[in-house]
PDB file of C-alpha atoms in Angstrom:
ATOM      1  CA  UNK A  18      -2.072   7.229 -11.309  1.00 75.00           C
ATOM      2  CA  UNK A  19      -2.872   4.231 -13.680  1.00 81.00           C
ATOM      3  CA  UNK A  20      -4.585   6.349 -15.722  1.00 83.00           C
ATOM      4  CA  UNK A  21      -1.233   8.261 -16.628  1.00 85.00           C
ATOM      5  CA  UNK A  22       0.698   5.794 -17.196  1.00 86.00           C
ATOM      6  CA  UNK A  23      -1.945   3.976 -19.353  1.00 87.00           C
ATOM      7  CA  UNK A  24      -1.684   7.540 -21.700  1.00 86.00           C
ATOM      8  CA  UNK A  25       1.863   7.635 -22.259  1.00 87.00           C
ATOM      9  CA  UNK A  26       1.532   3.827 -24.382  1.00 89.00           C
ATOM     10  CA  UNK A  27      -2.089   3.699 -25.385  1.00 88.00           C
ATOM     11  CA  UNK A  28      -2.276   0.865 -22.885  1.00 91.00           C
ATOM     12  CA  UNK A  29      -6.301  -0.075 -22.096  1.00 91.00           C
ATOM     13  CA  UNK A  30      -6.129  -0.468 -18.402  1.00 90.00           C
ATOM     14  CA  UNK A  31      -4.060  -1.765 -15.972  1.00 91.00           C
ATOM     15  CA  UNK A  32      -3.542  -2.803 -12.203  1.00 91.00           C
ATOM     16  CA  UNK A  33      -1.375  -1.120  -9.224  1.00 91.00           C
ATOM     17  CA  UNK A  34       0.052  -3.016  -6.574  1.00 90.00           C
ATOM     18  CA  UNK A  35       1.423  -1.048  -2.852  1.00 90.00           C
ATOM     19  CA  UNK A  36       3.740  -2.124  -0.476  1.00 90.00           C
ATOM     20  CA  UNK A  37       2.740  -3.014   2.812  1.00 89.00           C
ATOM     21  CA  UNK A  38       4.054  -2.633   6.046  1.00 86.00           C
ATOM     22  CA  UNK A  39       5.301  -6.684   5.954  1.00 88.00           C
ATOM     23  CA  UNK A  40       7.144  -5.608   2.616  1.00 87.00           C
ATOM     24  CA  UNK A  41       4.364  -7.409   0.799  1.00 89.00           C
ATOM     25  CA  UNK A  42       2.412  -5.877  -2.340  1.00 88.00           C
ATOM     26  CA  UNK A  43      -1.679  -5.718  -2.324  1.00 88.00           C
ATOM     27  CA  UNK A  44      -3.427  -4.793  -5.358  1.00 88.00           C
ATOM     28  CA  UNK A  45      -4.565  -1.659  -4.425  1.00 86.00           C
ATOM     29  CA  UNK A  46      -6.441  -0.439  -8.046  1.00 85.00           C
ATOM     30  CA  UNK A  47      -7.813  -1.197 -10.998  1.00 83.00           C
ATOM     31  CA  UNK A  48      -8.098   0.944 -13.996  1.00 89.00           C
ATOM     32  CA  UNK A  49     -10.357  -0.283 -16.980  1.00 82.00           C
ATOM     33  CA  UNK A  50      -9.430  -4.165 -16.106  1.00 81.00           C
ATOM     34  CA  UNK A  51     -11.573  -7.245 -14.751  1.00 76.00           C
ATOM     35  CA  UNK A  52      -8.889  -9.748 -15.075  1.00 73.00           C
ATOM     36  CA  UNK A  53      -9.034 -11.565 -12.256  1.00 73.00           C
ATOM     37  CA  UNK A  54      -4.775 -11.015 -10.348  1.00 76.00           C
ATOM     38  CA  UNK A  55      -3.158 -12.058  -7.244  1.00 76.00           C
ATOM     39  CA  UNK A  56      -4.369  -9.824  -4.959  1.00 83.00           C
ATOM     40  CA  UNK A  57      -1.281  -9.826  -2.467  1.00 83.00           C
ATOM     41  CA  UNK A  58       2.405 -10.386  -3.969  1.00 86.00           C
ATOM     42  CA  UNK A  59       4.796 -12.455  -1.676  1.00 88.00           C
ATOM     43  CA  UNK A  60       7.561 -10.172  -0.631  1.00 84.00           C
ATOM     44  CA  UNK A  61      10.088 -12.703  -1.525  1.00 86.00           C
ATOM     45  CA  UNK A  62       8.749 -12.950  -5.355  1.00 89.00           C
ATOM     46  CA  UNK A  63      12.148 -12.336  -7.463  1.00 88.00           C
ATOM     47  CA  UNK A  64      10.751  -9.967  -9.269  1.00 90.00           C
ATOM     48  CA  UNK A  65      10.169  -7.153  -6.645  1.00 90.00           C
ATOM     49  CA  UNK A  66      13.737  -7.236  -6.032  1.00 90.00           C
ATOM     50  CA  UNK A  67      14.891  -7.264  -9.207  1.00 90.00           C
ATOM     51  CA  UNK A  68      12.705  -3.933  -9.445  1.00 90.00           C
ATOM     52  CA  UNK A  69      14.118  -2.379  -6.898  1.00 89.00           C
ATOM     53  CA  UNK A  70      17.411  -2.778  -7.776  1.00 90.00           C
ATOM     54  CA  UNK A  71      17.987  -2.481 -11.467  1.00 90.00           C
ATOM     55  CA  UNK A  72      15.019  -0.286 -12.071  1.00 90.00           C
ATOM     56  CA  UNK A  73      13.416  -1.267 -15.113  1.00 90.00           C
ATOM     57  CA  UNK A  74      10.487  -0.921 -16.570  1.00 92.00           C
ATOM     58  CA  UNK A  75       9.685  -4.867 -17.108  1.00 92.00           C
ATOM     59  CA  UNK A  76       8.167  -5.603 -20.811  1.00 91.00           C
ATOM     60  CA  UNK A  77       6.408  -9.005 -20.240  1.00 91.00           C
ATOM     61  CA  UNK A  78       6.066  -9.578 -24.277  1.00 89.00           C
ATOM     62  CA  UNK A  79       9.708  -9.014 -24.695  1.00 89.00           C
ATOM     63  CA  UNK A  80      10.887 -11.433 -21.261  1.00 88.00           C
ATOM     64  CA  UNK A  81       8.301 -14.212 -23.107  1.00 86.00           C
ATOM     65  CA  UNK A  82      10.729 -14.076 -26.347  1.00 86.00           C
ATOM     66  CA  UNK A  83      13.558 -13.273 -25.479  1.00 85.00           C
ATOM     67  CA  UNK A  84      14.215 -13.993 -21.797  1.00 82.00           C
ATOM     68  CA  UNK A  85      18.434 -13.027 -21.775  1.00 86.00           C
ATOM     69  CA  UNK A  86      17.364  -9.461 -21.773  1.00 86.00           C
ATOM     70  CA  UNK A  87      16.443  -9.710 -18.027  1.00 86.00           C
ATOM     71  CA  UNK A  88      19.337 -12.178 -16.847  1.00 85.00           C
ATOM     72  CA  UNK A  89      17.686 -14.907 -15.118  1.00 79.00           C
ATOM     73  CA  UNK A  90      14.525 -13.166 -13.885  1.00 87.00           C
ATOM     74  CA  UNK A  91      11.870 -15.738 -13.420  1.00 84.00           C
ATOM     75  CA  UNK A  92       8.548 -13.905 -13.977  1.00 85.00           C
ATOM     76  CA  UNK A  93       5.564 -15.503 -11.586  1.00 87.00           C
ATOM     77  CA  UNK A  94       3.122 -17.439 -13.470  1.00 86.00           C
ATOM     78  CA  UNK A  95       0.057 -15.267 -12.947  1.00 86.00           C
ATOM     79  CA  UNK A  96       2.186 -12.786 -14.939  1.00 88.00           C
ATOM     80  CA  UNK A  97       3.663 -14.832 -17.740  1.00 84.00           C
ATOM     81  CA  UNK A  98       0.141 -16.998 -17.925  1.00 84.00           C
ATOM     82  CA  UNK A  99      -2.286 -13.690 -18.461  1.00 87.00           C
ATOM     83  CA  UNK A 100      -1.833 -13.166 -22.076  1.00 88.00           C
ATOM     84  CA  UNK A 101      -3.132  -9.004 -21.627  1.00 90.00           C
ATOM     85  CA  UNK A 102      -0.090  -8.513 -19.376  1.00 91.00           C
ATOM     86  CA  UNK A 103       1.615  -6.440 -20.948  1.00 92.00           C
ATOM     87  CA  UNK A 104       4.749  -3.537 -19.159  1.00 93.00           C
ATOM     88  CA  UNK A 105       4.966  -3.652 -15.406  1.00 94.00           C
ATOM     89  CA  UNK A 106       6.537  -0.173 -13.921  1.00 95.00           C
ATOM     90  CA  UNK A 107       8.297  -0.221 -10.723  1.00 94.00           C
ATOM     91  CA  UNK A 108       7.345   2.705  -8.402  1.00 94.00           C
ATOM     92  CA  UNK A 109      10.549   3.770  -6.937  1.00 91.00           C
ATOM     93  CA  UNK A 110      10.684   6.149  -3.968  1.00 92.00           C
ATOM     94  CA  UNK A 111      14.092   7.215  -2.433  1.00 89.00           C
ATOM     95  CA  UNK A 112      15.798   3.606  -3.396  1.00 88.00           C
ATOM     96  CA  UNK A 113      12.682   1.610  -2.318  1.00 90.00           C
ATOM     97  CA  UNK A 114      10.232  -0.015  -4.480  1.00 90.00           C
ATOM     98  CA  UNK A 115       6.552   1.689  -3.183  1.00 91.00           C
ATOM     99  CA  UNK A 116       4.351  -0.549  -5.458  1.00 91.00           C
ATOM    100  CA  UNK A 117       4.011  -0.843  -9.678  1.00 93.00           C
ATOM    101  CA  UNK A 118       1.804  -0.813 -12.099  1.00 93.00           C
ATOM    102  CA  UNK A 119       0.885  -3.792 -14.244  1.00 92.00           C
ATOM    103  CA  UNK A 120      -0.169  -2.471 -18.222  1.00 93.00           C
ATOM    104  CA  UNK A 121      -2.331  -4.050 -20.064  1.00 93.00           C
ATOM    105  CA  UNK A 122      -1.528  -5.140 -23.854  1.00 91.00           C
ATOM    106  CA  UNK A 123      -1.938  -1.758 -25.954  1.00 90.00           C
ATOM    107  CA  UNK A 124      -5.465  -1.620 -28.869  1.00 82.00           C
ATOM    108  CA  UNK A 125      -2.865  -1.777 -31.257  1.00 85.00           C
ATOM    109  CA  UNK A 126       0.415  -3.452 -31.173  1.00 83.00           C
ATOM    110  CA  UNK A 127       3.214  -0.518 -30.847  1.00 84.00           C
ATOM    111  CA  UNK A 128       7.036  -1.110 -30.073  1.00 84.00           C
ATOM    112  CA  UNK A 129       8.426   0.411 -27.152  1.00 87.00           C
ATOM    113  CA  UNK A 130      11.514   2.709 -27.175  1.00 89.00           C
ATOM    114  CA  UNK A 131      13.744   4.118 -24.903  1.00 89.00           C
ATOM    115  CA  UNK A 132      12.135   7.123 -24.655  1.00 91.00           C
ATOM    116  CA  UNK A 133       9.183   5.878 -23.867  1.00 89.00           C
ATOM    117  CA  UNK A 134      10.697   3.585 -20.880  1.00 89.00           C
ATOM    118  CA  UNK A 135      12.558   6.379 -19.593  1.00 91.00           C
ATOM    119  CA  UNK A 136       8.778   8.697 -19.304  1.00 89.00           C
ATOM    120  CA  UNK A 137       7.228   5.671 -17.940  1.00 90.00           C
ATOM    121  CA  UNK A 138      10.416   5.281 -14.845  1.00 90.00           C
ATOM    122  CA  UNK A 139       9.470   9.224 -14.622  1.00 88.00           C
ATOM    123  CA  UNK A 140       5.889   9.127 -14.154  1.00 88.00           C
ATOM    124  CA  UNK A 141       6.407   6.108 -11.765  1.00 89.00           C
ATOM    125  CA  UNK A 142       8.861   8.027  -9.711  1.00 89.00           C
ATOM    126  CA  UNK A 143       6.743  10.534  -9.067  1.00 88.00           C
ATOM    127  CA  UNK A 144       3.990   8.918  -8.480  1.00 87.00           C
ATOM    128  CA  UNK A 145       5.433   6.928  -6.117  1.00 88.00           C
ATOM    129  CA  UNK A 146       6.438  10.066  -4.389  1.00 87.00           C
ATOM    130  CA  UNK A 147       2.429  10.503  -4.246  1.00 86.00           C
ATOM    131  CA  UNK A 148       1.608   7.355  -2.743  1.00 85.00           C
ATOM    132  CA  UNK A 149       4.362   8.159  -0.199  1.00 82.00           C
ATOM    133  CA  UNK A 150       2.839  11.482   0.577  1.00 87.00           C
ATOM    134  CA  UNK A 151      -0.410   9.771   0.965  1.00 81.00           C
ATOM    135  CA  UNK A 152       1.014   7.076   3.284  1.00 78.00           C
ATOM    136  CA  UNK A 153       2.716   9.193   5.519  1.00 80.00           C
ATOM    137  CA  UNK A 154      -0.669  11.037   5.863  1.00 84.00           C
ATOM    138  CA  UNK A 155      -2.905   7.675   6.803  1.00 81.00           C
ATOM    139  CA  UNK A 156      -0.102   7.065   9.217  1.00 78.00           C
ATOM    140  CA  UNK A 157      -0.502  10.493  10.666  1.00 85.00           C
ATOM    141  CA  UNK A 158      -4.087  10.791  10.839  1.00 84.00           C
ATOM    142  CA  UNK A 159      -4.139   6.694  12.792  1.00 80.00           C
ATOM    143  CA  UNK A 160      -1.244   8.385  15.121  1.00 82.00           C
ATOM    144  CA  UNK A 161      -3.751  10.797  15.687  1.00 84.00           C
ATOM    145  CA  UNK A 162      -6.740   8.592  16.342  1.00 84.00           C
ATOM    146  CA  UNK A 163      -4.789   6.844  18.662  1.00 81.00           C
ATOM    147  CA  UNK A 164      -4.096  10.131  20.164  1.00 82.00           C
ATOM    148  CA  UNK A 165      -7.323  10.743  21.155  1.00 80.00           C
ATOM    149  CA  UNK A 166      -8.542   7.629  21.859  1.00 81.00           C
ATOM    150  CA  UNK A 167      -5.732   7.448  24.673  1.00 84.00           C
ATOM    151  CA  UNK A 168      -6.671  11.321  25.660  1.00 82.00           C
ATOM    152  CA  UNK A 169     -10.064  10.189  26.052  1.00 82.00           C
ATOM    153  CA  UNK A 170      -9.460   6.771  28.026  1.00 85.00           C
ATOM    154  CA  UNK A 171      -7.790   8.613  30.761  1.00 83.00           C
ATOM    155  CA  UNK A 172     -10.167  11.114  30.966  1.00 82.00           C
ATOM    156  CA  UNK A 173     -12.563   7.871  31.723  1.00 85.00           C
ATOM    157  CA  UNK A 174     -10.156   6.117  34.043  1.00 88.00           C
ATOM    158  CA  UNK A 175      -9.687   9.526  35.839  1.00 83.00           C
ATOM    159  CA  UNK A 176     -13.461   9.553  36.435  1.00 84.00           C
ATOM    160  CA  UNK A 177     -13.665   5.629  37.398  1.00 87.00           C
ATOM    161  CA  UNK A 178     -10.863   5.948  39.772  1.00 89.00           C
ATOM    162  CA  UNK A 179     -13.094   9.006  41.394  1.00 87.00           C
ATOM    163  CA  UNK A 180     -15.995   7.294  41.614  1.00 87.00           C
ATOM    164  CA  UNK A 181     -14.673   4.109  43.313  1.00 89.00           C
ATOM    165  CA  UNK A 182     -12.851   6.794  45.987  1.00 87.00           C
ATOM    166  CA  UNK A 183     -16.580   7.673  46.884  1.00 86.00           C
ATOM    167  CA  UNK A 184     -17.898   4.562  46.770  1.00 86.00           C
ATOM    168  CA  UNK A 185     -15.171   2.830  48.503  1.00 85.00           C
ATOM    169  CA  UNK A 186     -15.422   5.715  51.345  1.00 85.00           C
ATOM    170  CA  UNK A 187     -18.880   5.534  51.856  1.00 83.00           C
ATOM    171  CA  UNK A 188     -18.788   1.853  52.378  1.00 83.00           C
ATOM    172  CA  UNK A 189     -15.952   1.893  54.869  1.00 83.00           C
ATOM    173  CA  UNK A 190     -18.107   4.441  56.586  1.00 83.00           C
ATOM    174  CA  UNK A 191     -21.293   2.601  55.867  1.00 82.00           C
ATOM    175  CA  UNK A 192     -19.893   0.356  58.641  1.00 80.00           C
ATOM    176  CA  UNK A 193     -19.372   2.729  61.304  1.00 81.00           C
ATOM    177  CA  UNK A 194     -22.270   4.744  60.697  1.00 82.00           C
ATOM    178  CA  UNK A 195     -25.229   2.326  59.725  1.00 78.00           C
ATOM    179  CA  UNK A 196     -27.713   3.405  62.734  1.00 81.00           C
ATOM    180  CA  UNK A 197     -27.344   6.633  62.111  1.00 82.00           C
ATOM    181  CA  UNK A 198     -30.284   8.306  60.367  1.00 81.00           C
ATOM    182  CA  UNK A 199     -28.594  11.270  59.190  1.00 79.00           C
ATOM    183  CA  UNK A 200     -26.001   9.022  57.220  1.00 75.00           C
ATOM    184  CA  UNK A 201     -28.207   6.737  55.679  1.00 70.00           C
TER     185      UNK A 201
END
């Protein structure tokens, strides 16, 4: 996934970041990069939102010189103060941001067109479709666990509940019958 999107800009390496089920992001990946990043994004940063809804492909160079572009976005500081940041791409599944991807700054300084952006939403979009996919699966196959973990517990109890029956009728008999040889 990183890899891909590292391709379409000559970009070295880069980070991904997921959603998770509290609407936070955890850094998830790493391609080609030991910068040291937040590993969980606050749900509440502005930028996620600002993702989600407009949609853009975020060019951290560009929002350091000329910050209008964006409106009043307020990049966080781990962003703005790692000088190899470089494009962050939202991964957008059915109107919700999944996660994005973090680019670090190309080998050789390149200018970014439209064309360019618009591949990049693309590739994000459908890899976000991906991660999705693969989601929905982990959920699945922990719905199934759980499945059989219940299936199994009540196979146990079943077999408890049995053996405290016999116990608990051999020791109300136990009372009635204790001289008798054939009992004991």
């Amino acid at each position: 996934l990183i890899w891909a999107l590292t391709e379409i800009v000559d970009s070295p390496g880069g980070l991904l970041w997921t959603r998770t089920e509290k609407g936070d992001h955890r850094l998830r990946a790493r391609f080609n990069s030991q910068h040291e990043m937040l590993a969980l994004v606050d749900g509440a940063e502005p930028m996620l939102p600002f993702m989600e809804k407009q949609r853009w492909v975020i060019n951290v160079d560009e929002l350091r010189t000329a910050p209008d572009v964006y409106g009043d976005l307020p990049l966080p500081a781990w962003v703005l103060d790692n000088a190899d940041a470089w494009l962050i791409v939202p991964l957008m599944h059915e109107e919700r941001l999944l996660g994005f991807v973090m680019l670090l700054q190309p080998r050789a300084a390149q200018s970014i067109n439209w064309e360019n952006l618009d591949l990049l939403k693309t590739v994000g979009m459908q890899a976000a479709s991906y991660l999705a996919l693969n989601q929905a699966a982990e959920a699945l196959a922990e719905a199934r666990q759980f499945e059989g973990f219940n299936r199994l517990s009540a196979f146990v109890i079943h077999d408890l509940k049995n053996l405290i029956a016999q116990l608990s009728l051999v020791a109300k008999n136990a009372a009635r019958h204790k001289h008798n040889p054939a009992f004991i």
